[in-house]
């Protein structure tokens, strides 16, 4: 702009103001368009980053309860087992938790109320464990907690406390019913696979429900 002004003053015959004005307007329009495109691209990149983060969360979290899902559980369990095998940390106890009489709740009050119960239990479990522990929804009305514990006795006490906290849970739609859970525990044995550990906890859970007991410890791995 300054150069055009100088030329127009000293050599007016070389300057066609109307044409220069058109060039300047075109340049201004192009710059404005470029700024708009840069802003749009920046927004697209931000939205894409948010979408990728959200997809990652959905891949590892249960959409109903917000807890970790089975996929994340299996990944975490392999990591915990590897650490235990290297003797870099305390032992872990896998606790398989099942809601008692959940089918009756669904059949009597409907699935929306059943979902409300699952959400409430999930929050209760998450609030009942320590920061060093882990909880996930395994599937259906089953949850799994990984406890860091030096002994079976400590893990058993923690499971009883978790069960008691769930028993205090109040669901407005079913105030006349109490929420109870059964728990099967299995403490990791060196060299044991994740599948075997889950299998032992599942068998202990079966015994707990079959015998009307609240919490059953799996027999040591032979």
C-alpha atoms as a PDB file:
ATOM      1  CA  UNK A   1       0.000   0.000   0.000  1.00  0.00           C
ATOM      2  CA  UNK A   2       2.827   2.389   0.863  1.00  0.00           C
ATOM      3  CA  UNK A   3       4.689   1.554  -2.348  1.00  0.00           C
ATOM      4  CA  UNK A   4       1.593   2.295  -4.448  1.00  0.00           C
ATOM      5  CA  UNK A   5       1.153   5.629  -2.688  1.00  0.00           C
ATOM      6  CA  UNK A   6       4.770   6.645  -3.419  1.00  0.00           C
ATOM      7  CA  UNK A   7       4.492   5.632  -7.078  1.00  0.00           C
ATOM      8  CA  UNK A   8       1.205   7.469  -7.445  1.00  0.00           C
ATOM      9  CA  UNK A   9       2.826  10.634  -6.089  1.00  0.00           C
ATOM     10  CA  UNK A  10       6.083  10.512  -8.100  1.00  0.00           C
ATOM     11  CA  UNK A  11       5.071   8.615 -11.238  1.00  0.00           C
ATOM     12  CA  UNK A  12       1.282   8.740 -11.511  1.00  0.00           C
ATOM     13  CA  UNK A  13       1.390   7.489 -15.094  1.00  0.00           C
ATOM     14  CA  UNK A  14       2.632   4.089 -13.881  1.00  0.00           C
ATOM     15  CA  UNK A  15      -0.214   3.566 -11.414  1.00  0.00           C
ATOM     16  CA  UNK A  16      -3.764   2.585 -12.291  1.00  0.00           C
ATOM     17  CA  UNK A  17      -5.530   3.125  -8.999  1.00  0.00           C
ATOM     18  CA  UNK A  18      -8.681   1.242  -9.952  1.00  0.00           C
ATOM     19  CA  UNK A  19      -6.687  -1.864 -10.905  1.00  0.00           C
ATOM     20  CA  UNK A  20      -4.496  -1.653  -7.801  1.00  0.00           C
ATOM     21  CA  UNK A  21      -7.583  -1.292  -5.643  1.00  0.00           C
ATOM     22  CA  UNK A  22      -9.001  -4.417  -7.260  1.00  0.00           C
ATOM     23  CA  UNK A  23      -5.765  -6.305  -6.522  1.00  0.00           C
ATOM     24  CA  UNK A  24      -5.835  -5.159  -2.919  1.00  0.00           C
ATOM     25  CA  UNK A  25      -9.454  -6.174  -2.500  1.00  0.00           C
ATOM     26  CA  UNK A  26      -8.704  -9.577  -4.017  1.00  0.00           C
ATOM     27  CA  UNK A  27      -5.711 -10.042  -1.714  1.00  0.00           C
ATOM     28  CA  UNK A  28      -7.779  -9.028   1.312  1.00  0.00           C
ATOM     29  CA  UNK A  29     -10.503 -11.488   0.323  1.00  0.00           C
ATOM     30  CA  UNK A  30      -7.946 -14.282  -0.104  1.00  0.00           C
ATOM     31  CA  UNK A  31      -6.375 -13.531   3.292  1.00  0.00           C
ATOM     32  CA  UNK A  32      -9.810 -13.489   4.920  1.00  0.00           C
ATOM     33  CA  UNK A  33     -10.642 -16.844   3.311  1.00  0.00           C
ATOM     34  CA  UNK A  34      -7.297 -18.304   4.445  1.00  0.00           C
ATOM     35  CA  UNK A  35      -7.974 -17.154   8.024  1.00  0.00           C
ATOM     36  CA  UNK A  36     -11.408 -18.734   7.925  1.00  0.00           C
ATOM     37  CA  UNK A  37      -9.978 -21.996   6.597  1.00  0.00           C
ATOM     38  CA  UNK A  38      -7.255 -22.048   9.263  1.00  0.00           C
ATOM     39  CA  UNK A  39      -9.874 -21.562  11.972  1.00  0.00           C
ATOM     40  CA  UNK A  40     -12.046 -24.296  10.461  1.00  0.00           C
ATOM     41  CA  UNK A  41      -9.132 -26.722  10.172  1.00  0.00           C
ATOM     42  CA  UNK A  42      -8.152 -25.986  13.768  1.00  0.00           C
ATOM     43  CA  UNK A  43     -11.693 -26.770  14.914  1.00  0.00           C
ATOM     44  CA  UNK A  44     -11.768 -29.977  12.873  1.00  0.00           C
ATOM     45  CA  UNK A  45      -8.485 -31.093  14.436  1.00  0.00           C
ATOM     46  CA  UNK A  46      -9.823 -30.326  17.923  1.00  0.00           C
ATOM     47  CA  UNK A  47     -13.059 -32.196  17.234  1.00  0.00           C
ATOM     48  CA  UNK A  48     -11.110 -35.131  15.799  1.00  0.00           C
ATOM     49  CA  UNK A  49      -8.855 -35.310  18.853  1.00  0.00           C
ATOM     50  CA  UNK A  50     -11.929 -35.272  21.117  1.00  0.00           C
ATOM     51  CA  UNK A  51     -13.568 -38.003  19.030  1.00  0.00           C
ATOM     52  CA  UNK A  52     -10.460 -40.194  19.186  1.00  0.00           C
ATOM     53  CA  UNK A  53     -10.335 -39.746  22.959  1.00  0.00           C
ATOM     54  CA  UNK A  54     -14.021 -40.598  23.245  1.00  0.00           C
ATOM     55  CA  UNK A  55     -13.626 -43.699  21.072  1.00  0.00           C
ATOM     56  CA  UNK A  56     -10.743 -44.799  23.279  1.00  0.00           C
ATOM     57  CA  UNK A  57     -12.898 -44.373  26.369  1.00  0.00           C
ATOM     58  CA  UNK A  58     -15.767 -46.326  24.826  1.00  0.00           C
ATOM     59  CA  UNK A  59     -13.393 -49.130  23.882  1.00  0.00           C
ATOM     60  CA  UNK A  60     -12.366 -49.615  27.506  1.00  0.00           C
ATOM     61  CA  UNK A  61     -15.454 -48.588  29.495  1.00  0.00           C
ATOM     62  CA  UNK A  62     -18.870 -50.129  29.990  1.00  0.00           C
ATOM     63  CA  UNK A  63     -21.428 -47.725  28.489  1.00  0.00           C
ATOM     64  CA  UNK A  64     -24.049 -48.369  31.190  1.00  0.00           C
ATOM     65  CA  UNK A  65     -22.099 -48.227  34.451  1.00  0.00           C
ATOM     66  CA  UNK A  66     -19.058 -46.238  33.324  1.00  0.00           C
ATOM     67  CA  UNK A  67     -16.778 -48.850  34.861  1.00  0.00           C
ATOM     68  CA  UNK A  68     -13.978 -50.528  32.938  1.00  0.00           C
ATOM     69  CA  UNK A  69     -15.255 -53.250  30.620  1.00  0.00           C
ATOM     70  CA  UNK A  70     -14.213 -56.864  30.111  1.00  0.00           C
ATOM     71  CA  UNK A  71     -11.670 -55.981  27.447  1.00  0.00           C
ATOM     72  CA  UNK A  72      -9.864 -53.562  29.736  1.00  0.00           C
ATOM     73  CA  UNK A  73     -10.117 -56.043  32.609  1.00  0.00           C
ATOM     74  CA  UNK A  74      -8.292 -58.754  30.687  1.00  0.00           C
ATOM     75  CA  UNK A  75      -5.538 -56.326  29.689  1.00  0.00           C
ATOM     76  CA  UNK A  76      -5.167 -55.094  33.274  1.00  0.00           C
ATOM     77  CA  UNK A  77      -5.206 -58.616  34.667  1.00  0.00           C
ATOM     78  CA  UNK A  78      -2.344 -59.694  32.396  1.00  0.00           C
ATOM     79  CA  UNK A  79      -0.310 -56.697  33.592  1.00  0.00           C
ATOM     80  CA  UNK A  80      -1.034 -57.460  37.250  1.00  0.00           C
ATOM     81  CA  UNK A  81      -0.138 -61.115  36.829  1.00  0.00           C
ATOM     82  CA  UNK A  82       3.134 -60.262  35.094  1.00  0.00           C
ATOM     83  CA  UNK A  83       4.064 -57.959  37.971  1.00  0.00           C
ATOM     84  CA  UNK A  84       3.191 -60.545  40.569  1.00  0.00           C
ATOM     85  CA  UNK A  85       5.254 -63.164  38.733  1.00  0.00           C
ATOM     86  CA  UNK A  86       8.241 -60.806  38.883  1.00  0.00           C
ATOM     87  CA  UNK A  87       7.603 -60.356  42.625  1.00  0.00           C
ATOM     88  CA  UNK A  88       7.565 -56.600  42.232  1.00  0.00           C
ATOM     89  CA  UNK A  89       4.435 -56.095  44.296  1.00  0.00           C
ATOM     90  CA  UNK A  90       1.999 -57.589  46.754  1.00  0.00           C
ATOM     91  CA  UNK A  91      -0.306 -60.369  45.666  1.00  0.00           C
ATOM     92  CA  UNK A  92      -3.674 -59.844  44.040  1.00  0.00           C
ATOM     93  CA  UNK A  93      -7.040 -61.386  44.782  1.00  0.00           C
ATOM     94  CA  UNK A  94      -9.668 -61.592  42.076  1.00  0.00           C
ATOM     95  CA  UNK A  95     -13.203 -61.144  43.419  1.00  0.00           C
ATOM     96  CA  UNK A  96     -16.083 -62.159  41.181  1.00  0.00           C
ATOM     97  CA  UNK A  97     -19.267 -60.420  42.306  1.00  0.00           C
ATOM     98  CA  UNK A  98     -22.790 -61.369  41.284  1.00  0.00           C
ATOM     99  CA  UNK A  99     -26.055 -59.586  42.122  1.00  0.00           C
ATOM    100  CA  UNK A 100     -28.438 -61.914  43.930  1.00  0.00           C
ATOM    101  CA  UNK A 101     -31.870 -62.430  42.374  1.00  0.00           C
ATOM    102  CA  UNK A 102     -31.204 -59.876  39.635  1.00  0.00           C
ATOM    103  CA  UNK A 103     -33.491 -61.700  37.179  1.00  0.00           C
ATOM    104  CA  UNK A 104     -36.382 -61.283  39.610  1.00  0.00           C
ATOM    105  CA  UNK A 105     -35.729 -57.525  39.709  1.00  0.00           C
ATOM    106  CA  UNK A 106     -35.783 -57.328  35.916  1.00  0.00           C
ATOM    107  CA  UNK A 107     -38.904 -59.475  35.631  1.00  0.00           C
ATOM    108  CA  UNK A 108     -40.796 -57.631  38.377  1.00  0.00           C
ATOM    109  CA  UNK A 109     -39.803 -54.013  37.814  1.00  0.00           C
ATOM    110  CA  UNK A 110     -38.555 -53.989  34.215  1.00  0.00           C
ATOM    111  CA  UNK A 111     -35.177 -53.580  32.587  1.00  0.00           C
ATOM    112  CA  UNK A 112     -34.901 -49.795  33.126  1.00  0.00           C
ATOM    113  CA  UNK A 113     -35.020 -50.406  36.877  1.00  0.00           C
ATOM    114  CA  UNK A 114     -32.574 -53.267  36.424  1.00  0.00           C
ATOM    115  CA  UNK A 115     -30.218 -50.867  34.671  1.00  0.00           C
ATOM    116  CA  UNK A 116     -30.643 -48.415  37.547  1.00  0.00           C
ATOM    117  CA  UNK A 117     -29.619 -51.158  39.962  1.00  0.00           C
ATOM    118  CA  UNK A 118     -26.537 -52.016  37.902  1.00  0.00           C
ATOM    119  CA  UNK A 119     -25.513 -48.361  37.762  1.00  0.00           C
ATOM    120  CA  UNK A 120     -26.008 -47.977  41.510  1.00  0.00           C
ATOM    121  CA  UNK A 121     -24.041 -51.112  42.325  1.00  0.00           C
ATOM    122  CA  UNK A 122     -21.259 -50.076  39.957  1.00  0.00           C
ATOM    123  CA  UNK A 123     -20.913 -46.707  41.703  1.00  0.00           C
ATOM    124  CA  UNK A 124     -21.033 -48.374  45.102  1.00  0.00           C
ATOM    125  CA  UNK A 125     -18.261 -50.816  44.180  1.00  0.00           C
ATOM    126  CA  UNK A 126     -16.108 -48.030  42.774  1.00  0.00           C
ATOM    127  CA  UNK A 127     -16.550 -46.015  45.971  1.00  0.00           C
ATOM    128  CA  UNK A 128     -15.869 -49.013  48.205  1.00  0.00           C
ATOM    129  CA  UNK A 129     -12.403 -49.908  46.931  1.00  0.00           C
ATOM    130  CA  UNK A 130      -9.051 -48.245  47.481  1.00  0.00           C
ATOM    131  CA  UNK A 131      -7.130 -46.266  44.879  1.00  0.00           C
ATOM    132  CA  UNK A 132      -4.744 -49.192  44.384  1.00  0.00           C
ATOM    133  CA  UNK A 133      -7.606 -51.590  43.619  1.00  0.00           C
ATOM    134  CA  UNK A 134      -9.568 -52.023  40.388  1.00  0.00           C
ATOM    135  CA  UNK A 135     -13.181 -52.737  39.413  1.00  0.00           C
ATOM    136  CA  UNK A 136     -14.786 -53.659  36.098  1.00  0.00           C
ATOM    137  CA  UNK A 137     -18.110 -54.904  34.835  1.00  0.00           C
ATOM    138  CA  UNK A 138     -17.485 -58.446  33.652  1.00  0.00           C
ATOM    139  CA  UNK A 139     -20.837 -58.878  31.944  1.00  0.00           C
ATOM    140  CA  UNK A 140     -24.547 -58.966  32.786  1.00  0.00           C
ATOM    141  CA  UNK A 141     -24.905 -58.604  36.550  1.00  0.00           C
ATOM    142  CA  UNK A 142     -21.344 -59.724  37.243  1.00  0.00           C
ATOM    143  CA  UNK A 143     -18.477 -57.476  38.317  1.00  0.00           C
ATOM    144  CA  UNK A 144     -14.832 -58.204  39.047  1.00  0.00           C
ATOM    145  CA  UNK A 145     -12.626 -56.451  41.580  1.00  0.00           C
ATOM    146  CA  UNK A 146      -8.863 -56.866  41.751  1.00  0.00           C
ATOM    147  CA  UNK A 147      -7.605 -56.329  45.287  1.00  0.00           C
ATOM    148  CA  UNK A 148      -4.026 -55.842  46.351  1.00  0.00           C
ATOM    149  CA  UNK A 149      -3.736 -57.929  49.497  1.00  0.00           C
ATOM    150  CA  UNK A 150      -0.957 -59.554  51.494  1.00  0.00           C
ATOM    151  CA  UNK A 151      -3.205 -62.396  52.654  1.00  0.00           C
ATOM    152  CA  UNK A 152      -6.481 -64.172  51.992  1.00  0.00           C
ATOM    153  CA  UNK A 153      -7.765 -62.994  55.354  1.00  0.00           C
ATOM    154  CA  UNK A 154      -7.272 -59.337  54.454  1.00  0.00           C
ATOM    155  CA  UNK A 155      -8.964 -59.852  51.087  1.00  0.00           C
ATOM    156  CA  UNK A 156     -11.861 -61.637  52.785  1.00  0.00           C
ATOM    157  CA  UNK A 157     -12.360 -58.753  55.225  1.00  0.00           C
ATOM    158  CA  UNK A 158     -12.327 -56.281  52.337  1.00  0.00           C
ATOM    159  CA  UNK A 159     -14.881 -58.344  50.404  1.00  0.00           C
ATOM    160  CA  UNK A 160     -17.184 -58.480  53.413  1.00  0.00           C
ATOM    161  CA  UNK A 161     -16.924 -54.704  53.746  1.00  0.00           C
ATOM    162  CA  UNK A 162     -17.726 -54.258  50.049  1.00  0.00           C
ATOM    163  CA  UNK A 163     -20.709 -56.597  50.382  1.00  0.00           C
ATOM    164  CA  UNK A 164     -21.964 -54.648  53.393  1.00  0.00           C
ATOM    165  CA  UNK A 165     -21.713 -51.355  51.493  1.00  0.00           C
ATOM    166  CA  UNK A 166     -23.770 -52.764  48.618  1.00  0.00           C
ATOM    167  CA  UNK A 167     -26.342 -53.935  51.168  1.00  0.00           C
ATOM    168  CA  UNK A 168     -26.840 -50.304  52.230  1.00  0.00           C
ATOM    169  CA  UNK A 169     -27.613 -49.231  48.683  1.00  0.00           C
ATOM    170  CA  UNK A 170     -31.060 -47.685  48.206  1.00  0.00           C
ATOM    171  CA  UNK A 171     -32.823 -47.754  44.855  1.00  0.00           C
ATOM    172  CA  UNK A 172     -35.977 -45.559  44.948  1.00  0.00           C
ATOM    173  CA  UNK A 173     -37.905 -47.754  42.498  1.00  0.00           C
ATOM    174  CA  UNK A 174     -37.487 -50.875  44.645  1.00  0.00           C
ATOM    175  CA  UNK A 175     -37.392 -49.589  48.186  1.00  0.00           C
ATOM    176  CA  UNK A 176     -39.043 -52.766  49.455  1.00  0.00           C
ATOM    177  CA  UNK A 177     -36.126 -54.897  48.239  1.00  0.00           C
ATOM    178  CA  UNK A 178     -32.556 -54.926  49.480  1.00  0.00           C
ATOM    179  CA  UNK A 179     -29.638 -55.292  47.096  1.00  0.00           C
ATOM    180  CA  UNK A 180     -27.273 -58.130  47.951  1.00  0.00           C
ATOM    181  CA  UNK A 181     -24.292 -59.685  46.247  1.00  0.00           C
ATOM    182  CA  UNK A 182     -22.410 -62.955  46.437  1.00  0.00           C
ATOM    183  CA  UNK A 183     -18.632 -62.990  46.045  1.00  0.00           C
ATOM    184  CA  UNK A 184     -16.189 -65.650  44.942  1.00  0.00           C
ATOM    185  CA  UNK A 185     -12.530 -64.956  45.765  1.00  0.00           C
ATOM    186  CA  UNK A 186      -9.360 -66.418  44.285  1.00  0.00           C
ATOM    187  CA  UNK A 187      -5.851 -65.302  45.233  1.00  0.00           C
ATOM    188  CA  UNK A 188      -3.280 -65.402  42.464  1.00  0.00           C
ATOM    189  CA  UNK A 189      -0.740 -68.229  42.585  1.00  0.00           C
ATOM    190  CA  UNK A 190       2.623 -67.756  40.906  1.00  0.00           C
ATOM    191  CA  UNK A 191       2.590 -69.114  37.374  1.00  0.00           C
ATOM    192  CA  UNK A 192      -1.210 -69.134  37.168  1.00  0.00           C
ATOM    193  CA  UNK A 193      -2.913 -67.899  34.004  1.00  0.00           C
ATOM    194  CA  UNK A 194      -5.579 -65.212  33.992  1.00  0.00           C
ATOM    195  CA  UNK A 195      -8.126 -67.727  32.670  1.00  0.00           C
ATOM    196  CA  UNK A 196      -7.406 -70.134  35.517  1.00  0.00           C
ATOM    197  CA  UNK A 197      -7.635 -67.375  38.125  1.00  0.00           C
ATOM    198  CA  UNK A 198     -11.042 -66.283  36.807  1.00  0.00           C
ATOM    199  CA  UNK A 199     -12.187 -69.906  36.656  1.00  0.00           C
ATOM    200  CA  UNK A 200     -11.326 -70.487  40.333  1.00  0.00           C
ATOM    201  CA  UNK A 201     -13.102 -67.293  41.400  1.00  0.00           C
ATOM    202  CA  UNK A 202     -16.136 -68.293  39.324  1.00  0.00           C
ATOM    203  CA  UNK A 203     -16.285 -71.706  41.010  1.00  0.00           C
ATOM    204  CA  UNK A 204     -16.058 -70.059  44.425  1.00  0.00           C
ATOM    205  CA  UNK A 205     -18.915 -67.728  43.419  1.00  0.00           C
ATOM    206  CA  UNK A 206     -20.999 -70.736  42.392  1.00  0.00           C
ATOM    207  CA  UNK A 207     -20.454 -72.310  45.809  1.00  0.00           C
ATOM    208  CA  UNK A 208     -21.372 -69.052  47.528  1.00  0.00           C
ATOM    209  CA  UNK A 209     -24.686 -68.840  45.692  1.00  0.00           C
ATOM    210  CA  UNK A 210     -25.461 -72.551  45.865  1.00  0.00           C
ATOM    211  CA  UNK A 211     -24.863 -72.749  49.627  1.00  0.00           C
ATOM    212  CA  UNK A 212     -26.423 -69.403  50.498  1.00  0.00           C
ATOM    213  CA  UNK A 213     -23.117 -68.004  51.696  1.00  0.00           C
ATOM    214  CA  UNK A 214     -22.131 -64.412  51.047  1.00  0.00           C
ATOM    215  CA  UNK A 215     -18.451 -64.852  50.288  1.00  0.00           C
ATOM    216  CA  UNK A 216     -16.429 -67.976  49.503  1.00  0.00           C
ATOM    217  CA  UNK A 217     -12.682 -68.300  49.085  1.00  0.00           C
ATOM    218  CA  UNK A 218     -11.406 -70.579  46.337  1.00  0.00           C
ATOM    219  CA  UNK A 219      -9.210 -73.469  47.336  1.00  0.00           C
ATOM    220  CA  UNK A 220      -5.467 -72.810  46.811  1.00  0.00           C
ATOM    221  CA  UNK A 221      -4.139 -73.787  43.406  1.00  0.00           C
ATOM    222  CA  UNK A 222      -2.611 -77.245  43.650  1.00  0.00           C
END
